[in-house]
PDB file of C-alpha atoms in Angstrom:
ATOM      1  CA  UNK A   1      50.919  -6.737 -16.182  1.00  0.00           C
ATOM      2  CA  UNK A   2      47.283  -6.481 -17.508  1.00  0.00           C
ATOM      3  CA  UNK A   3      44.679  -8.255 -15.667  1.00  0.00           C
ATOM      4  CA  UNK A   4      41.761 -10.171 -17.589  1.00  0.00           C
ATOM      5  CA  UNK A   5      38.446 -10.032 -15.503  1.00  0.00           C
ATOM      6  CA  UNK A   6      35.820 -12.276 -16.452  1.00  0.00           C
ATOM      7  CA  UNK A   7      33.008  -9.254 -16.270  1.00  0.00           C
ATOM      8  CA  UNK A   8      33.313  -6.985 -19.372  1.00  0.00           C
ATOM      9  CA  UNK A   9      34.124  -3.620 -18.022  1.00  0.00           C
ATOM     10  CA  UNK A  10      30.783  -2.088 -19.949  1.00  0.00           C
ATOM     11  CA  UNK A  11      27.582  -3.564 -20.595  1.00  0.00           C
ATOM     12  CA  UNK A  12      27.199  -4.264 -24.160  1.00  0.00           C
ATOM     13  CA  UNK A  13      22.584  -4.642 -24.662  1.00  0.00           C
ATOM     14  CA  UNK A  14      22.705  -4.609 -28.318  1.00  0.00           C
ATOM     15  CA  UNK A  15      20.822  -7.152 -29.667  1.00  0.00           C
ATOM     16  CA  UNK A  16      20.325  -8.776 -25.985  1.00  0.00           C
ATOM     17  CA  UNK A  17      16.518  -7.802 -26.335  1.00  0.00           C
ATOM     18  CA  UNK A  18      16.121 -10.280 -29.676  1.00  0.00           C
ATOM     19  CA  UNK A  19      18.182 -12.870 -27.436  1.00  0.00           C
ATOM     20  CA  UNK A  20      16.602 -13.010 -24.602  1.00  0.00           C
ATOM     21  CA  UNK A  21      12.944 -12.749 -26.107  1.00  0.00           C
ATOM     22  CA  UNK A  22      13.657 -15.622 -28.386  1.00  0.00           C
ATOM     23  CA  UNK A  23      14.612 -17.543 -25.035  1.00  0.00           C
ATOM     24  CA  UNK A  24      11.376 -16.919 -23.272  1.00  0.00           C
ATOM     25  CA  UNK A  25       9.442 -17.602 -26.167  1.00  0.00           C
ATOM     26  CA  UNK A  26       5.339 -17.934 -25.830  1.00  0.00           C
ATOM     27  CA  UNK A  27       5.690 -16.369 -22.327  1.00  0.00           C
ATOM     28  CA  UNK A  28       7.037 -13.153 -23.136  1.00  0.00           C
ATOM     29  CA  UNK A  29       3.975 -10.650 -23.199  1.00  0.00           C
ATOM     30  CA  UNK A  30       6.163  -7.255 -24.085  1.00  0.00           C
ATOM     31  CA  UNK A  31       9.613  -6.407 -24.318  1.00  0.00           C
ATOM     32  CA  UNK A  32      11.206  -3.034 -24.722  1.00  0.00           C
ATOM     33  CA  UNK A  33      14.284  -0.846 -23.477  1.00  0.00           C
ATOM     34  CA  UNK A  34      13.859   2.005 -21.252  1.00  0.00           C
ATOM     35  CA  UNK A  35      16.588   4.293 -19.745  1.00  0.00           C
ATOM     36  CA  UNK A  36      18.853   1.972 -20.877  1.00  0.00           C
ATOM     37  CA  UNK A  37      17.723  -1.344 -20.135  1.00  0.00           C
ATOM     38  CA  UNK A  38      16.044  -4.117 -20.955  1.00  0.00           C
ATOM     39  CA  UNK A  39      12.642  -4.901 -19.168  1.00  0.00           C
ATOM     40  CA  UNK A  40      10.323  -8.020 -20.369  1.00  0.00           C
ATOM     41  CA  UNK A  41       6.848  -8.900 -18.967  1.00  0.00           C
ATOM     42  CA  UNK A  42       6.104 -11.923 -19.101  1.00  0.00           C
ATOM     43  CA  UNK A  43       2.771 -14.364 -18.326  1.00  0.00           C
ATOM     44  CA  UNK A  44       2.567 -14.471 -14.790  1.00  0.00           C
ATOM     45  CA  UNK A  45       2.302 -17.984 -14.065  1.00  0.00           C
ATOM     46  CA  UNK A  46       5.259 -18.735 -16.157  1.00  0.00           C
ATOM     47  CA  UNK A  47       7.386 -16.688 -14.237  1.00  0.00           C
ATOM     48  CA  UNK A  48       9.384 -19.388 -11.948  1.00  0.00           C
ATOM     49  CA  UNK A  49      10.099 -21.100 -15.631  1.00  0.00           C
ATOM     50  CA  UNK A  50      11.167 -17.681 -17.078  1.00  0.00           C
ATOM     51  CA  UNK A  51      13.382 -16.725 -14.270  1.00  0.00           C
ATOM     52  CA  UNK A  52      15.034 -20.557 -13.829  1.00  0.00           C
ATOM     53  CA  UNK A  53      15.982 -19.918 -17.457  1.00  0.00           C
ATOM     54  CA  UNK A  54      17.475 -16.360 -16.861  1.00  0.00           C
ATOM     55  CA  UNK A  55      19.667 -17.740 -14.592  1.00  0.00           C
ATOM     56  CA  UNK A  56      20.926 -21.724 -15.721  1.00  0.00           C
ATOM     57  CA  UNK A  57      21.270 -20.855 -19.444  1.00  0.00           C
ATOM     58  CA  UNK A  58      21.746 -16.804 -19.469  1.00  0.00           C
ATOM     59  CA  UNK A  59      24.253 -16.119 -16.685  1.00  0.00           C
ATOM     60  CA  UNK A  60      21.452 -14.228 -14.479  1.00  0.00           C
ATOM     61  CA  UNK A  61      22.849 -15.444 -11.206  1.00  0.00           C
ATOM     62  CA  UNK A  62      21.759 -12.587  -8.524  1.00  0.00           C
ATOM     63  CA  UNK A  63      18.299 -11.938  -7.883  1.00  0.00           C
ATOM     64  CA  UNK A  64      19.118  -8.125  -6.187  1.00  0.00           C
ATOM     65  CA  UNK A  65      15.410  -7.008  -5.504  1.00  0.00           C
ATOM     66  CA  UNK A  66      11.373  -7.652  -5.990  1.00  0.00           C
ATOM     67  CA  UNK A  67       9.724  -4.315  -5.854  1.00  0.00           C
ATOM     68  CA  UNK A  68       6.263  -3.741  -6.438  1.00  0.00           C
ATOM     69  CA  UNK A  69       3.784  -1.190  -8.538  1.00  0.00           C
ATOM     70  CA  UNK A  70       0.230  -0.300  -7.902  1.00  0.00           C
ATOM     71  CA  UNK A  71      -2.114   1.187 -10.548  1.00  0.00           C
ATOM     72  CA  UNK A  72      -5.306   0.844  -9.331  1.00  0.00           C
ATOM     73  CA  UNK A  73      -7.080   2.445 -12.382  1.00  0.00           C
ATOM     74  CA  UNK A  74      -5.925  -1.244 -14.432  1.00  0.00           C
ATOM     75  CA  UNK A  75      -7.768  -4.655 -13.812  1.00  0.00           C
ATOM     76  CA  UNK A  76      -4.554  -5.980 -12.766  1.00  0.00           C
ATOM     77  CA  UNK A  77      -3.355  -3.289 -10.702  1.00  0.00           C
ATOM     78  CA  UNK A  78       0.047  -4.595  -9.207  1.00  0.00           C
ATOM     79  CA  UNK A  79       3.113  -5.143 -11.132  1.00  0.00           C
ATOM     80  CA  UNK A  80       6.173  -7.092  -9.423  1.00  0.00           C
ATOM     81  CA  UNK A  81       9.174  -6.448 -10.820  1.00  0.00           C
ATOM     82  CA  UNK A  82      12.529  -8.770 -10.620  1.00  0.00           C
ATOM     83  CA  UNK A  83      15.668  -7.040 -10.669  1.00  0.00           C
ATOM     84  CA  UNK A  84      18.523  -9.571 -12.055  1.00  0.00           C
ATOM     85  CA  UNK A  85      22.018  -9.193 -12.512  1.00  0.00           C
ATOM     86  CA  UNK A  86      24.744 -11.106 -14.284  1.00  0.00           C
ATOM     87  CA  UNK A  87      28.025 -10.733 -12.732  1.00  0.00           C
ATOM     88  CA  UNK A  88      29.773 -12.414 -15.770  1.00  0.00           C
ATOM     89  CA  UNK A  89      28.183  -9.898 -18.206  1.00  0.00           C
ATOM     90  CA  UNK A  90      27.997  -6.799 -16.312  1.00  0.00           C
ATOM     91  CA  UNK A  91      24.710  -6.834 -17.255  1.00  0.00           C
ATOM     92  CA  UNK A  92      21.090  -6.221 -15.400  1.00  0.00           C
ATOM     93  CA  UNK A  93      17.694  -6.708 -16.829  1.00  0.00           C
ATOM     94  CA  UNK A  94      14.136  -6.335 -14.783  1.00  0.00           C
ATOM     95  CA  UNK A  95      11.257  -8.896 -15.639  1.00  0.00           C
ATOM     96  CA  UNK A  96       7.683  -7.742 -14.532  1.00  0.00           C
ATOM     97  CA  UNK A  97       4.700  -9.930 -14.387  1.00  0.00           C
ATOM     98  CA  UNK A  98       1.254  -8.632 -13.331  1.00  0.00           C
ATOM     99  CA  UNK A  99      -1.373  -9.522 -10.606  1.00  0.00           C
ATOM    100  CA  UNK A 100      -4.347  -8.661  -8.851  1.00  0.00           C
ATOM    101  CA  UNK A 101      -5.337  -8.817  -5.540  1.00  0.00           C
ATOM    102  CA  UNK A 102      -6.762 -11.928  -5.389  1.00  0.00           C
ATOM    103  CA  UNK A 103      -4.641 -13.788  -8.115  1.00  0.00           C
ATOM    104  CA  UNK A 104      -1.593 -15.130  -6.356  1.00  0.00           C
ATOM    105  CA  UNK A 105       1.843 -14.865  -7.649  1.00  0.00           C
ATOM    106  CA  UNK A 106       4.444 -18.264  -7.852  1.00  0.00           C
ATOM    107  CA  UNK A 107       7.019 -17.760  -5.711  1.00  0.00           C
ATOM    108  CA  UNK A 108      10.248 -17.681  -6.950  1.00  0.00           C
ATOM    109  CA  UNK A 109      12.012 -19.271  -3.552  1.00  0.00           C
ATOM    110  CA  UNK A 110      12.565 -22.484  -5.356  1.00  0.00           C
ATOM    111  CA  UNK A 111      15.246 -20.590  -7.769  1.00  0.00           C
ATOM    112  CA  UNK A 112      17.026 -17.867  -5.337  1.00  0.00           C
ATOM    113  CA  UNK A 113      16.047 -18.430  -1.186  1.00  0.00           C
ATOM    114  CA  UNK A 114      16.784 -14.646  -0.873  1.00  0.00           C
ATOM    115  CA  UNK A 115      13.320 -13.830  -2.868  1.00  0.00           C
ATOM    116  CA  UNK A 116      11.420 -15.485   0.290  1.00  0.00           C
ATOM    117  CA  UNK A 117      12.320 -12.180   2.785  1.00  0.00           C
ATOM    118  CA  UNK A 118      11.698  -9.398  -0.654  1.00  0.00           C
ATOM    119  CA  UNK A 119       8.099 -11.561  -1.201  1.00  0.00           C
ATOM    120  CA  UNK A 120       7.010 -10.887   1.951  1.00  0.00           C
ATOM    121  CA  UNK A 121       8.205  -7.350   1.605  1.00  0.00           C
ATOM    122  CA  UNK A 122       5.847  -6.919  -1.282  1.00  0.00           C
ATOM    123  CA  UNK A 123       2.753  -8.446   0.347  1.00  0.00           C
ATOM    124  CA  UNK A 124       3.443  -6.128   3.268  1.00  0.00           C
ATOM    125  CA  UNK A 125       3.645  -3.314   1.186  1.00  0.00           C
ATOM    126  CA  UNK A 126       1.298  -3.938  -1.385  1.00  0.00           C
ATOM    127  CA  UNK A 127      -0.929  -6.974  -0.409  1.00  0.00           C
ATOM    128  CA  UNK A 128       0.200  -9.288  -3.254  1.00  0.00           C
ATOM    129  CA  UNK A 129      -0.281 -13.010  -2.586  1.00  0.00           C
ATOM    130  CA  UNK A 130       3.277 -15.426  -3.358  1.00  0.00           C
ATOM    131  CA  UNK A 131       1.831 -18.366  -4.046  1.00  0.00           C
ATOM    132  CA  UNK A 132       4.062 -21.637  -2.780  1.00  0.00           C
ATOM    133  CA  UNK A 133       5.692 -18.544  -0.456  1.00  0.00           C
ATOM    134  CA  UNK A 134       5.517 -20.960   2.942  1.00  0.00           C
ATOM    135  CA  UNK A 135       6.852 -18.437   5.433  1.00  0.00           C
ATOM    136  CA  UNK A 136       4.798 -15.313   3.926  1.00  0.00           C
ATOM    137  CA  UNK A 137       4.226 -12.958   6.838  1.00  0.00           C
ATOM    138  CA  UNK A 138       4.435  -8.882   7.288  1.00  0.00           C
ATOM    139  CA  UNK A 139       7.746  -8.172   7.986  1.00  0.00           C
ATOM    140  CA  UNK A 140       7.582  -4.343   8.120  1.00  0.00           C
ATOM    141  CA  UNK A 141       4.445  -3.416   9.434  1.00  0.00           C
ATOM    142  CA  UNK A 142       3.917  -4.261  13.431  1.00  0.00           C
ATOM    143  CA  UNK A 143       1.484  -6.733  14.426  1.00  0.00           C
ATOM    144  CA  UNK A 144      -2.229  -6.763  13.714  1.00  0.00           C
ATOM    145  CA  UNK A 145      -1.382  -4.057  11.292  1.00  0.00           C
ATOM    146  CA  UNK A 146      -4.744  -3.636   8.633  1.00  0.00           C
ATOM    147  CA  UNK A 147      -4.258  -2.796   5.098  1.00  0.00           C
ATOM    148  CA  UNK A 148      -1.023  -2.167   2.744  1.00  0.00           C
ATOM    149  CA  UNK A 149       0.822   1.168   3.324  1.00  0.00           C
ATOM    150  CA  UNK A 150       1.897   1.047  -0.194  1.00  0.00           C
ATOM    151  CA  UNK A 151      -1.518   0.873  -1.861  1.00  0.00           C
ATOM    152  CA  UNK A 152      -2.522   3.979  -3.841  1.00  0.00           C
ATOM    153  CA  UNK A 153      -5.913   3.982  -2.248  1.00  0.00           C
ATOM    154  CA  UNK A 154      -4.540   4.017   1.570  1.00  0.00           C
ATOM    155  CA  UNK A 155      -4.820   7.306   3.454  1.00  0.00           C
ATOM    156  CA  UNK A 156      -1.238   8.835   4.126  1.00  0.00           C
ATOM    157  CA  UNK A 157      -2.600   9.242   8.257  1.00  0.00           C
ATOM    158  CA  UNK A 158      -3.516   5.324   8.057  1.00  0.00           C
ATOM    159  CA  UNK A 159      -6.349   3.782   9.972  1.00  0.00           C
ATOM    160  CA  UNK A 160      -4.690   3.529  13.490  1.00  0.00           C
ATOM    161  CA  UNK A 161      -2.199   5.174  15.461  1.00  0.00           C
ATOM    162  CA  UNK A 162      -0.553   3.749  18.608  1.00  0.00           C
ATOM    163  CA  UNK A 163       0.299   5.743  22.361  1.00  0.00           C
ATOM    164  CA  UNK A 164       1.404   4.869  25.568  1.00  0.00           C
ATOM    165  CA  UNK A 165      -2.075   4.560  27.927  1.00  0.00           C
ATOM    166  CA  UNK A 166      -0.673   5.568  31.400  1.00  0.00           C
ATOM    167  CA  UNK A 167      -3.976   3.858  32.440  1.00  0.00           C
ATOM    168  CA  UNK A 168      -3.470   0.800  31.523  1.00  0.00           C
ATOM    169  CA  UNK A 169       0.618   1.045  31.109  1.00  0.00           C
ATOM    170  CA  UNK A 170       0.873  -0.091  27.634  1.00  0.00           C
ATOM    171  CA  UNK A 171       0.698   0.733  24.027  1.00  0.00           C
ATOM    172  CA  UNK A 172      -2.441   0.940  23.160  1.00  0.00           C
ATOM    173  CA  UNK A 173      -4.130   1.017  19.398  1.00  0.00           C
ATOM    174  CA  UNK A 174      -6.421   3.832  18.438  1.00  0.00           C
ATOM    175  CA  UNK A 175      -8.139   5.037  15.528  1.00  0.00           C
ATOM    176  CA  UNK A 176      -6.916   8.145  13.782  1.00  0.00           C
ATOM    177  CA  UNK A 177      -8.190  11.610  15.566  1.00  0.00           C
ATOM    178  CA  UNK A 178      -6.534  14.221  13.602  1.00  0.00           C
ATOM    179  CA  UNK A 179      -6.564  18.202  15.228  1.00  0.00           C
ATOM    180  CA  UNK A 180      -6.906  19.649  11.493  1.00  0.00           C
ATOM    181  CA  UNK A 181      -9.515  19.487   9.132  1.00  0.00           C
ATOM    182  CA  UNK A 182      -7.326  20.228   6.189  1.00  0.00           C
ATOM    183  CA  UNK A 183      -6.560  16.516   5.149  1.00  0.00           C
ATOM    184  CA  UNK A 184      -8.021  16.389   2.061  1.00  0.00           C
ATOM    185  CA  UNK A 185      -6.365  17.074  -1.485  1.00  0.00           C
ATOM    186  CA  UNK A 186      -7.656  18.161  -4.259  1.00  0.00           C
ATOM    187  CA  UNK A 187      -4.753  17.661  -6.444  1.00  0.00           C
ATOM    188  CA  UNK A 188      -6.172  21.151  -8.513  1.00  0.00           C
ATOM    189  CA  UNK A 189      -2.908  23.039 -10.137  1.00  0.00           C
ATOM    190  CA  UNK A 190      -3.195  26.132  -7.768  1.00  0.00           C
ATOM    191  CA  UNK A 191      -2.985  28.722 -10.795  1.00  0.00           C
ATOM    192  CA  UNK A 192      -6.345  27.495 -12.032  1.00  0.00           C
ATOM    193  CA  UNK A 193      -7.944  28.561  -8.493  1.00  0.00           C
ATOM    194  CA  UNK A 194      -9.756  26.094  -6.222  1.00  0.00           C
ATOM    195  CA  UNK A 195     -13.814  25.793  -7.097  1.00  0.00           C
ATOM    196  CA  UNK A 196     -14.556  25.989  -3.155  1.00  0.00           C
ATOM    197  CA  UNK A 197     -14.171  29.464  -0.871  1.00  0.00           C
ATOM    198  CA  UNK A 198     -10.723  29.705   0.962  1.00  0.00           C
ATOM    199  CA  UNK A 199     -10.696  30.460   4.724  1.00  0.00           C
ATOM    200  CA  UNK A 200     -10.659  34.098   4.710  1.00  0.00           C
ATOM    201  CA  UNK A 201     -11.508  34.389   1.135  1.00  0.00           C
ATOM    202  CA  UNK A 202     -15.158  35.181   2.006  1.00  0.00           C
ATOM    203  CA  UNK A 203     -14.158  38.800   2.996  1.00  0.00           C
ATOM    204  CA  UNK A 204     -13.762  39.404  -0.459  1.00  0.00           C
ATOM    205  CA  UNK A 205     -17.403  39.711  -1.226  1.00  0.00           C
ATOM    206  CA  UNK A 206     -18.534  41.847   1.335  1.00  0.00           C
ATOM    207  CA  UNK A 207     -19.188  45.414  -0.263  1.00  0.00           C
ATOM    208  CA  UNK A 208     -17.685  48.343   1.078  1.00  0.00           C
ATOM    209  CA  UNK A 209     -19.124  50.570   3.658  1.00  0.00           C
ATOM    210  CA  UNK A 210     -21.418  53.239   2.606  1.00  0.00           C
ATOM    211  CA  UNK A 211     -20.294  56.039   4.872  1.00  0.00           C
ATOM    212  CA  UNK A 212     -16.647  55.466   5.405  1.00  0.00           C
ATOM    213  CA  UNK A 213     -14.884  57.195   8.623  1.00  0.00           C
ATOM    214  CA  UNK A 214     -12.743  59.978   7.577  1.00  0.00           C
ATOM    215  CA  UNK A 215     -10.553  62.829   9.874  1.00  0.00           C
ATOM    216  CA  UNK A 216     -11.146  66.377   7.666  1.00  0.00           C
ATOM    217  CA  UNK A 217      -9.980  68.112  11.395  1.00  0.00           C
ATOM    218  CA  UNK A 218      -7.983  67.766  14.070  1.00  0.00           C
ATOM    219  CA  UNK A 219     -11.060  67.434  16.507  1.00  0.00           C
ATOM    220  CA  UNK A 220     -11.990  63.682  14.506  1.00  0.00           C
ATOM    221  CA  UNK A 221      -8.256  62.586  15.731  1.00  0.00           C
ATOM    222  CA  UNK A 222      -8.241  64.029  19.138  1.00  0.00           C
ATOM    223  CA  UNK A 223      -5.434  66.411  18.513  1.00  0.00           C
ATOM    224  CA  UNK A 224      -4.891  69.906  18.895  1.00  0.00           C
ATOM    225  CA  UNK A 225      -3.674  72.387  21.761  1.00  0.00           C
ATOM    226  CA  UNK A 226      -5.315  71.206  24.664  1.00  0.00           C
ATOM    227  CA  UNK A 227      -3.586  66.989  23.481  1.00  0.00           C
ATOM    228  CA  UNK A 228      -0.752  68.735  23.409  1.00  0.00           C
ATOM    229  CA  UNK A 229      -0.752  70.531  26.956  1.00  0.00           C
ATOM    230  CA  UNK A 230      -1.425  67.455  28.272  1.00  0.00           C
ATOM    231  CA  UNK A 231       1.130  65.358  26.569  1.00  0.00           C
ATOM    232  CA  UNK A 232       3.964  68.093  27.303  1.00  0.00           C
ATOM    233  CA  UNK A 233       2.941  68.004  31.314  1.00  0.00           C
ATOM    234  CA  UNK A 234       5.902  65.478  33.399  1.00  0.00           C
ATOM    235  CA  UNK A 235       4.811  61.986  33.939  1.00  0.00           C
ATOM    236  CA  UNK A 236       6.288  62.112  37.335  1.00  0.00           C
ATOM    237  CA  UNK A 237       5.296  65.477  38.267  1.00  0.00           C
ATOM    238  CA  UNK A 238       4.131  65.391  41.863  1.00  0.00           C
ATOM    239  CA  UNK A 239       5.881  61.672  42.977  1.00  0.00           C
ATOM    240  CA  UNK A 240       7.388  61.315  46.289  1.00  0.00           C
ATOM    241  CA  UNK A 241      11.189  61.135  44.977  1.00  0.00           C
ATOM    242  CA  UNK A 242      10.608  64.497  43.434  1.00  0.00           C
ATOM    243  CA  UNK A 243       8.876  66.319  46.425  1.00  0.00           C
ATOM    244  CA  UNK A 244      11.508  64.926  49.069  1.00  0.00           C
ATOM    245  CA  UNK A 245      14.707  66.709  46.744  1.00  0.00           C
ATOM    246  CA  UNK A 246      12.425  70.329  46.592  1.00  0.00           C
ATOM    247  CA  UNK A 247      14.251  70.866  43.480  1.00  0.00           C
ATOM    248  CA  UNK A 248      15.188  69.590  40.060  1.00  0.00           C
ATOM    249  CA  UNK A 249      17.931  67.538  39.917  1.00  0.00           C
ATOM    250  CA  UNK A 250      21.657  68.343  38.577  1.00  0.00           C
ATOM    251  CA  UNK A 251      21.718  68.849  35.087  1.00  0.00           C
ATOM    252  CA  UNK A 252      24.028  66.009  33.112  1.00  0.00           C
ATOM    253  CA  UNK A 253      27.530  67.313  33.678  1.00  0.00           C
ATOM    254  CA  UNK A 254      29.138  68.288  30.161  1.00  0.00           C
ATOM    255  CA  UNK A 255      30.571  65.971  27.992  1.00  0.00           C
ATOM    256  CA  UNK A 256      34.339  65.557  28.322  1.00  0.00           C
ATOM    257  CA  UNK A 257      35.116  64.040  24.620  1.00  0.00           C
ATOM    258  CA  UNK A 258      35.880  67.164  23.098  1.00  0.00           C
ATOM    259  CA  UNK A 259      39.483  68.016  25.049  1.00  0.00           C
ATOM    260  CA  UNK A 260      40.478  70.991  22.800  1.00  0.00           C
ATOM    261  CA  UNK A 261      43.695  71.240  24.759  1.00  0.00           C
ATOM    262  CA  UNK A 262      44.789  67.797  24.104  1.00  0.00           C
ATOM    263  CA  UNK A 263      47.938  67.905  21.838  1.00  0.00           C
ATOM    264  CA  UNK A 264      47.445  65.542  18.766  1.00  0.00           C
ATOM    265  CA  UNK A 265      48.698  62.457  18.184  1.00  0.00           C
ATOM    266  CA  UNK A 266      51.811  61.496  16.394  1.00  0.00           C
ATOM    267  CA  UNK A 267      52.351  58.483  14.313  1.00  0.00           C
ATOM    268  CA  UNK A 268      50.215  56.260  13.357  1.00  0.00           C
ATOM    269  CA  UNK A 269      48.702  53.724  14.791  1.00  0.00           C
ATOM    270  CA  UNK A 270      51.040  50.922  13.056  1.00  0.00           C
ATOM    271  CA  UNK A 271      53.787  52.399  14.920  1.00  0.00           C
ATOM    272  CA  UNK A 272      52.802  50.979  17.965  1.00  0.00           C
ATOM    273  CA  UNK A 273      53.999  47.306  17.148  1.00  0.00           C
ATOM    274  CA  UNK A 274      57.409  47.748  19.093  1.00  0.00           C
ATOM    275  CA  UNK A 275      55.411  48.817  21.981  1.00  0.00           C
ATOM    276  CA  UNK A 276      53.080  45.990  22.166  1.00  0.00           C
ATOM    277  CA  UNK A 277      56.406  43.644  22.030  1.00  0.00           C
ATOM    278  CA  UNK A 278      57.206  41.183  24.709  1.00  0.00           C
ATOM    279  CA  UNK A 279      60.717  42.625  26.306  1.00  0.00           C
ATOM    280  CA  UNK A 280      62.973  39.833  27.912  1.00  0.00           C
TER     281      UNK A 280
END
């Protein structure tokens, strides 16, 4: 027996883009498709309306994430981007608005309550201000935490660290003190060299010697008979375990693996399987 779902079993974008942009009318800024789906930017303080829309008279009912963008070399360097899904269509689409940091957002808490806990995620993250947003604290970074992880322009070692004082038996906040020097990047491709000198690299400059130090006879090396009269002489010649014996010990007795005598052996060495057999 077949079963009908409601949700086609592929999503089906063709013409969706025309649809949906004729919906949002005047506050559509740009809409294109990109790996597949649909993304629309929209004015930013129309973006409660847009989204209410999306959802009452599209079939966008899930708002699954808010993520957030930074470009700081644009006058409007954040983007925040709404991830929706329609569970009767199959079907997702993002909608992106843009912001600065000092031009608050609207909050979108009046049209999903799940967007309240992702808003604050993006002002943690990236310092962007949800306007109407009445709960909007950090809610990844600790407390008293300075600046926005997240932002392009923050350093990767942050401004702080934390460690346990074992004088005053607590965590205690610190600014950075790094052991290496080497925390600054260049971002240079390393097959078009670096314009500064390498540690180690100034070795390459300094000329050679004039008189290099060469062995043309044994005497420059210290070898010759007399080295080797002394090297052949016994390290333990004259030691108190040799002078109590008066003699030189036992030579090593001779080695017995070589029985000539010994009759070869028959068989082979699969044959021994009935031997190795438990008896009962």
């Amino acid at each position: 027996m077949a079963v009908l779902h409601s949700a086609p079993r592929f999503t089906q974008i063709d013409g969706l883009k025309d649809t949906l942009s004729a919906a949002i009318g005047d506050d559509l800024v740009e809409a294109h498709d990109e790996h597949g789906e649909l993304m629309f930017t929209v004015r930013r303080d129309s973006v409660e309306t847009v989204l209410r829309l999306l959802r009452d008279q599209h079939s966008y009912q899930q708002l699954m994430e808010i993520a957030g963008v930074d470009y700081p070399g644009r006058a409007e360097r954040f983007e925040v981007v709404y991830m929706l899904l329609s569970v009767t269509k199959n079907n997702r689409i993002m909608v992106k608005v843009t912001a600065s940091e000092d031009t608050p957002v609207p909050t979108v808490t009046t049209v999903w309550p799940n967007a309240g806990w992702l808003e604050r995620e993006v002002f943690d993250m990236y310092g962007v201000l949800f306007d109407g947003n009445t709960d909007l604290r950090r809610i990844l970074t600790d407390y008293g935490f300075e600046g926005h992880p997240f932002r392009k322009d923050f350093p990767l070692t942050g401004y702080v660290e934390l460690r346990y004082s074992e004088d005053q038996k607590r965590v205690v906040y610190e600014p950075v003190d790094l052991p290496q020097d080497l925390r600054q990047f260049d971002f240079m491709s390393p097959w078009e060299g670096a314009d500064y000198i390498l540690p180690g690299d100034e070795k390459a400059d300094t000329p050679p010697v004039s008189e290099p130090k060469v062995t043309e006879k044994p005497s420059d090396t210290g070898a010759g008979k007399k080295t080797d009269e002394q090297a052949a002489k016994k390290v333990s010649s004259g030691s108190p375990a040799e002078e109590a014996a008066g003699e030189d010990p036992a030579p090593a007795p001779e080695p017995t693996e070589d029985r000539a005598d010994r009759p070869a052996r028959k068989g082979k060495t699969t044959d021994t399987g009935e031997a190795t057999e438990v008896k009962e």
